[in-house]
Coordinates of C-alpha atoms and ligand atoms in Angstrom, one line a residue:
M1 CA 128.2 15.4 93.8
K2 CA 127.1 19.0 93.8
K3 CA 123.5 18.1 94.0
R4 CA 124.2 15.9 97.1
K5 CA 125.9 18.7 98.8
W6 CA 122.9 21.0 98.4
I7 CA 120.6 18.3 99.8
W8 CA 122.8 18.0 102.8
I9 CA 122.8 21.8 103.3
G10 CA 119.1 22.0 102.8
G11 CA 118.5 19.2 105.3
A12 CA 120.7 20.8 107.9
I13 CA 118.9 24.1 107.6
L14 CA 115.6 22.4 108.0
I15 CA 116.7 20.6 111.1
I16 CA 118.1 23.7 112.6
G17 CA 114.9 25.5 111.8
I18 CA 112.8 22.9 113.4
A19 CA 115.1 22.9 116.5
I20 CA 114.9 26.7 116.8
G21 CA 111.1 26.6 116.4
G22 CA 110.8 23.9 119.1
Y23 CA 113.1 25.8 121.4
L24 CA 111.2 29.0 121.0
M25 CA 107.9 27.2 121.6
E26 CA 109.2 25.4 124.7
K27 CA 110.6 28.5 126.2
Q28 CA 107.7 30.8 125.6
T29 CA 104.5 31.1 127.6
L30 CA 101.1 31.2 125.8
R31 CA 101.0 34.8 126.9
K32 CA 104.3 35.8 125.2
L33 CA 103.3 34.0 122.0
A34 CA 99.9 35.6 121.9
E35 CA 101.4 39.1 122.4
N36 CA 103.1 38.7 119.0
D37 CA 99.7 38.0 117.5
D38 CA 98.1 41.0 119.3
L39 CA 95.7 38.6 121.0
L40 CA 94.6 38.5 124.6
I41 CA 94.9 34.9 126.0
G42 CA 92.7 34.5 129.0
S43 CA 91.4 32.1 131.6
S44 CA 88.6 32.3 134.1
I45 CA 90.0 32.8 137.5
R46 CA 88.8 31.7 140.9
Y47 CA 89.6 33.7 144.0
D48 CA 90.1 30.7 146.4
A49 CA 92.4 28.7 144.0
L50 CA 94.4 31.9 143.2
L51 CA 95.1 32.3 146.9
E52 CA 95.5 28.7 148.0
D53 CA 97.0 26.8 145.1
D54 CA 100.6 27.8 144.2
T55 CA 100.6 26.0 140.9
Y56 CA 97.4 27.6 139.9
Q57 CA 98.7 31.0 140.9
R58 CA 101.9 30.5 138.9
L59 CA 100.1 29.5 135.8
A60 CA 97.5 32.2 136.1
T61 CA 100.1 34.9 136.4
T62 CA 102.6 33.6 133.8
E63 CA 100.6 32.0 131.0
F64 CA 97.7 34.4 130.7
S65 CA 97.3 38.1 129.8
S66 CA 93.6 38.3 130.7
W67 CA 91.5 37.0 133.6
T68 CA 87.7 36.6 133.6
I69 CA 86.3 36.6 137.1
E70 CA 84.7 33.1 137.2
N71 CA 82.2 33.5 140.0
E72 CA 83.0 36.4 142.3
M73 CA 81.4 39.1 140.2
K74 CA 78.1 37.3 139.7
M75 CA 75.1 39.1 141.3
D76 CA 74.8 36.7 144.3
A77 CA 78.4 37.3 145.2
M78 CA 78.5 41.0 144.5
Q79 CA 75.2 42.1 146.0
P80 CA 74.2 39.4 148.5
E81 CA 71.9 41.8 150.3
Q82 CA 70.1 44.5 148.4
G83 CA 72.3 47.6 148.3
A84 CA 75.1 46.0 150.2
F85 CA 77.8 45.5 147.6
N86 CA 80.7 43.2 148.3
F87 CA 83.7 44.3 146.3
V88 CA 86.4 42.8 148.5
K89 CA 87.4 39.7 146.6
V90 CA 87.3 41.2 143.2
D91 CA 89.2 44.2 144.4
E92 CA 92.0 41.9 145.5
M93 CA 91.9 40.1 142.2
V94 CA 92.1 43.5 140.4
Q95 CA 95.2 44.4 142.4
M96 CA 96.9 41.1 141.7
A97 CA 96.1 41.4 138.0
E98 CA 97.6 44.9 137.9
E99 CA 100.8 43.6 139.6
H100 CA 101.2 41.2 136.7
D101 CA 100.0 43.4 134.0
I102 CA 96.9 41.3 133.3
K103 CA 93.7 42.7 131.8
L104 CA 90.4 41.8 133.4
R105 CA 87.1 40.8 131.9
G106 CA 84.0 41.6 134.1
H107 CA 81.6 38.7 134.2
V108 CA 78.6 39.2 134.4
L109 CA 76.3 42.1 134.9
V110 CA 72.9 40.6 133.9
W111 CA 72.1 36.9 133.9
G112 CA 69.1 34.7 134.8
E113 CA 71.3 32.7 137.2
A114 CA 73.4 33.2 140.2
L115 CA 70.9 35.6 141.6
P116 CA 70.7 36.5 145.3
E117 CA 67.6 35.4 147.1
W118 CA 66.3 38.9 147.7
V119 CA 65.8 39.5 144.0
S120 CA 62.7 37.2 143.8
Q121 CA 61.1 39.2 146.6
Q122 CA 62.1 42.7 145.5
V123 CA 61.7 42.4 141.8
V124 CA 58.0 42.2 141.3
D125 CA 57.2 44.4 138.3
R126 CA 58.8 46.4 135.5
A127 CA 59.6 49.4 137.7
S128 CA 61.3 47.5 140.5
A129 CA 63.2 45.3 138.0
E130 CA 64.6 48.3 136.2
Q131 CA 65.5 50.0 139.4
V132 CA 67.4 46.9 140.7
L133 CA 69.1 46.1 137.4
K134 CA 70.2 49.7 136.7
T135 CA 71.6 50.1 140.2
H136 CA 73.4 46.8 140.1
I137 CA 75.0 47.5 136.7
Q138 CA 76.0 51.0 137.4
E139 CA 77.4 50.4 140.9
L140 CA 79.7 47.7 139.5
V141 CA 80.8 49.5 136.3
K142 CA 81.5 52.7 138.2
H143 CA 83.4 50.9 141.0
Y144 CA 85.7 49.3 138.5
K145 CA 86.1 52.2 136.1
G146 CA 89.8 52.4 135.3
S147 CA 90.5 48.8 136.4
I148 CA 88.0 46.7 134.4
D149 CA 87.0 48.1 131.1
T150 CA 85.5 45.0 129.3
F151 CA 82.2 43.5 130.5
D152 CA 79.9 40.6 129.6
V153 CA 76.9 42.8 130.1
V154 CA 74.1 40.3 129.3
N155 CA 74.7 36.5 129.5
E156 CA 72.7 33.7 128.0
A157 CA 69.5 35.4 127.0
W158 CA 68.4 33.0 124.2
N159 CA 67.1 29.4 124.2
D160 CA 68.4 26.9 121.6
D161 CA 65.2 27.4 119.5
G162 CA 65.8 31.1 119.1
T163 CA 63.2 32.3 121.6
L164 CA 64.2 34.4 124.6
R165 CA 65.1 32.5 127.8
D166 CA 62.6 32.8 130.6
T167 CA 64.3 34.8 133.3
I168 CA 63.1 37.2 135.9
W169 CA 64.3 40.1 133.8
L170 CA 62.4 39.0 130.7
R171 CA 59.2 38.3 132.8
T172 CA 59.3 41.8 134.4
I173 CA 60.8 44.1 131.8
G174 CA 60.4 42.2 128.6
P175 CA 63.0 41.9 125.8
D176 CA 64.0 45.6 126.5
Y177 CA 66.0 44.5 129.4
I178 CA 68.8 43.7 127.0
P179 CA 69.2 47.1 125.3
L180 CA 68.6 48.8 128.6
A181 CA 71.4 46.9 130.3
F182 CA 73.8 48.1 127.6
Q183 CA 72.7 51.7 127.8
W184 CA 73.0 51.7 131.6
A185 CA 76.5 50.2 131.4
R186 CA 77.5 52.8 128.8
E187 CA 76.2 55.6 131.0
A188 CA 78.4 54.4 133.9
N189 CA 81.5 54.1 131.8
P190 CA 81.6 55.6 128.3
D191 CA 84.9 53.9 127.5
A192 CA 84.0 50.3 128.4
K193 CA 83.8 47.5 125.9
L194 CA 80.4 46.0 126.3
Y195 CA 79.7 42.4 125.2
Y196 CA 76.8 40.1 124.8
N197 CA 77.9 36.5 125.8
D198 CA 76.3 33.1 125.2
Y199 CA 77.0 29.4 124.6
G200 CA 76.1 27.4 121.6
N201 CA 76.4 30.6 119.5
E202 CA 79.8 29.9 117.8
M203 CA 78.2 28.5 114.7
S204 CA 75.0 29.4 112.7
N205 CA 71.9 27.8 114.2
A206 CA 68.4 28.9 115.4
K207 CA 69.8 30.4 118.6
S208 CA 72.7 32.3 117.1
E209 CA 70.8 33.6 114.1
A210 CA 68.1 35.0 116.5
M211 CA 70.8 36.5 118.6
L212 CA 72.7 38.1 115.8
E213 CA 69.5 39.5 114.2
A214 CA 68.3 41.1 117.5
L215 CA 71.8 42.4 118.5
S216 CA 72.3 43.9 115.0
N217 CA 69.0 45.7 115.0
W218 CA 69.7 47.2 118.4
K219 CA 73.1 48.2 117.3
K220 CA 71.7 50.0 114.3
D221 CA 69.4 51.8 116.7
G222 CA 72.4 53.1 118.6
I223 CA 72.5 50.6 121.5
P224 CA 76.1 50.4 122.6
I225 CA 76.8 46.7 122.0
D226 CA 80.5 46.5 121.1
G227 CA 81.1 42.8 120.9
I228 CA 79.8 39.2 121.0
G229 CA 81.3 36.6 123.3
M230 CA 81.2 33.0 122.2
Q231 CA 81.6 30.8 125.2
T232 CA 82.6 27.8 123.1
H233 CA 82.0 25.0 125.6
V234 CA 82.7 22.0 123.4
D235 CA 81.8 18.3 123.8
A236 CA 84.6 16.3 122.1
A237 CA 81.9 13.8 121.1
D238 CA 79.8 16.4 119.3
Y239 CA 80.0 15.5 115.6
R240 CA 78.5 18.9 114.6
F241 CA 81.7 20.7 115.5
S242 CA 83.1 22.2 112.3
K243 CA 86.0 24.6 111.9
N244 CA 84.7 25.7 108.6
R245 CA 81.3 26.6 110.1
I246 CA 82.8 28.5 113.0
Q247 CA 85.0 30.4 110.5
K248 CA 82.0 31.4 108.4
W249 CA 80.1 32.5 111.5
F250 CA 82.9 34.6 113.0
T251 CA 83.2 36.3 109.6
R252 CA 79.4 37.1 109.6
I253 CA 79.7 38.6 113.1
E254 CA 82.6 40.6 112.1
D255 CA 80.8 41.8 109.0
A256 CA 77.9 42.9 111.2
G257 CA 80.3 45.2 113.0
F258 CA 80.9 43.4 116.3
D259 CA 84.1 42.6 118.1
I260 CA 84.6 39.0 118.9
A261 CA 85.9 37.1 121.9
V262 CA 86.1 33.4 122.6
T263 CA 85.1 33.7 126.2
E264 CA 84.9 30.3 128.0
M265 CA 86.4 27.6 125.9
D266 CA 86.8 24.1 127.2
V267 CA 86.5 20.7 125.6
K268 CA 85.0 17.9 127.7
L269 CA 86.0 14.3 127.1
Q270 CA 83.6 12.2 129.1
N271 CA 81.4 11.3 126.2
L272 CA 84.1 10.3 123.8
N273 CA 85.2 6.7 124.3
N274 CA 87.5 6.0 121.3
G275 CA 90.9 6.4 123.0
D276 CA 91.7 9.4 120.9
A277 CA 90.3 11.9 123.2
K278 CA 93.4 14.0 123.9
N279 CA 94.1 14.4 120.2
V280 CA 90.5 15.4 119.5
Q281 CA 90.6 17.9 122.3
A282 CA 93.9 19.4 121.1
E283 CA 92.5 19.6 117.6
R284 CA 89.3 21.4 118.7
F285 CA 91.2 24.0 120.7
G286 CA 93.6 24.5 117.8
D287 CA 90.8 24.9 115.3
V288 CA 89.1 27.6 117.3
M289 CA 92.4 29.4 117.9
E290 CA 93.1 29.3 114.2
V291 CA 89.7 30.8 113.4
C292 CA 90.3 33.5 116.0
L293 CA 93.7 34.3 114.6
D294 CA 92.3 34.4 111.0
T295 CA 89.4 36.8 112.0
P296 CA 90.7 40.3 112.6
A297 CA 87.7 41.2 114.9
C298 CA 88.6 38.3 117.3
G299 CA 90.8 39.9 120.0
E300 CA 90.6 37.5 122.8
F301 CA 90.8 33.8 123.3
T302 CA 89.8 32.7 126.8
V303 CA 89.6 29.2 128.4
W304 CA 87.2 28.4 131.2
G305 CA 89.8 27.4 133.8
I306 CA 93.4 26.5 134.0
S307 CA 93.8 22.9 135.3
D308 CA 91.4 20.0 135.2
N309 CA 91.1 19.9 139.0
H310 CA 89.6 23.4 139.1
S311 CA 87.0 23.0 136.3
W312 CA 83.2 23.3 136.5
V313 CA 83.0 20.2 134.2
T314 CA 85.0 18.1 136.6
E315 CA 82.8 19.4 139.5
Q316 CA 79.4 19.4 138.0
E317 CA 79.5 16.7 135.2
S318 CA 82.2 14.1 135.4
P319 CA 85.8 13.6 136.7
N320 CA 86.5 12.2 133.3
G321 CA 85.7 15.5 131.6
K322 CA 89.3 16.8 131.8
P323 CA 88.4 19.8 129.6
L324 CA 91.4 22.2 130.1
L325 CA 94.9 22.9 129.0
F326 CA 96.7 21.6 132.1
D327 CA 96.2 18.4 134.0
E328 CA 95.4 18.0 137.8
N329 CA 99.1 18.6 138.6
G330 CA 99.4 21.7 136.5
Q331 CA 101.3 19.8 133.7
P332 CA 100.7 21.0 130.2
K333 CA 98.6 18.8 128.0
K334 CA 98.6 18.2 124.2
A335 CA 96.0 21.0 123.8
Y336 CA 98.4 23.5 125.4
N337 CA 101.2 22.7 122.9
T338 CA 98.8 22.8 120.0
L339 CA 97.7 26.3 121.0
K340 CA 101.3 27.4 121.3
R341 CA 102.1 26.0 117.8
K342 CA 99.1 27.9 116.4
L343 CA 100.3 31.1 118.0
L344 CA 103.9 30.6 116.8
F345 CA 103.4 29.6 113.2
Ligands
LIG1 C1 80.1 28.5 136.1 C2 81.3 28.3 137.0 O1 82.4 27.8 136.2 C3 81.0 27.4 138.1 O2 82.1 27.4 139.1 C4 79.7 27.9 138.8 O3 79.3 26.9 139.8 C5 78.6 28.0 137.8 O4 79.0 28.9 136.8 N1 78.4 30.0 131.5 C6 78.9 31.1 132.2 C7 79.7 30.9 133.4 O5 78.7 32.2 131.7 O6 79.5 31.9 134.3 C8 79.5 29.6 134.0 O7 80.4 29.4 135.1 C9 79.6 28.5 133.0 C10 78.6 28.6 131.9

């Protein structure tokens, strides 16, 4: 009789516990839950969608504690004509972020893409390239001093085989463009957190090994590289994905003395035809979140867009990609709830 009673009490406590957990999860935003873990939870943000789409704006301001400027800070948008900087849109986003107590991530200072046309005419040798790059970096970093203090300084500098990617900056300046960019950014704002950012670098492979070796050597020489951003664009059909490998790699980056950010995560579904896509997607997001939470150096988890209708995958690859946390109507998907669960427990 006694034993039965205890089973009943135990069962009741369990059910109440589950109910409270469910209630807490339901009521909390991603942002609230992430605060308890001391983690920034971010999304890339688009100016037009922010102004024109109410659902997008609501989710952007309530669910996330960090915004990465998706396109408006790239060189073609920021300096469409040489010397004529266009800060207007990003300034507005900064103001909006401040109103909602949201941190901003500057993206990106140096990249081989999104270049304005004038660059190919004006950047002809090492001297002109250095001059253009230094001015661009320092004007931006100085303008946003006090409002944006984390930057993706150099983006996507390596090829998959570990060689350096052929960009106008590599052709004119050589590999030095990378450490120089960090030094110029540091000069413009001694307090900024400066990141190298890339895709396909979230596990050990030829590209990421080459990247880590070069960045570590520069860091040892005093180049101010604070962190490494792992974009983490995932194809749900990619069988190489491995939580264990990501965990090992994050630990190695941490041991090398770098801060870590997951900077652009999305999980595209168009290549997975087994009917289980939504579960696989949720699992991938959950795995990377878990690794980030288990790695003290990982301070930010950012997704590349809010809802599937404002995603580069949908626009540039396939309408079946549906790679984000919210559907076309702004309704949370399984992946959203999985992230919340990882943050809560
Ligand atoms: C993408 C944007 O999402 C698109 O809207 C734009 O047309 C092209 O760039 N790596 C990066 C991001 O660092 O800046 C890219 O963003 C996606 C890949």
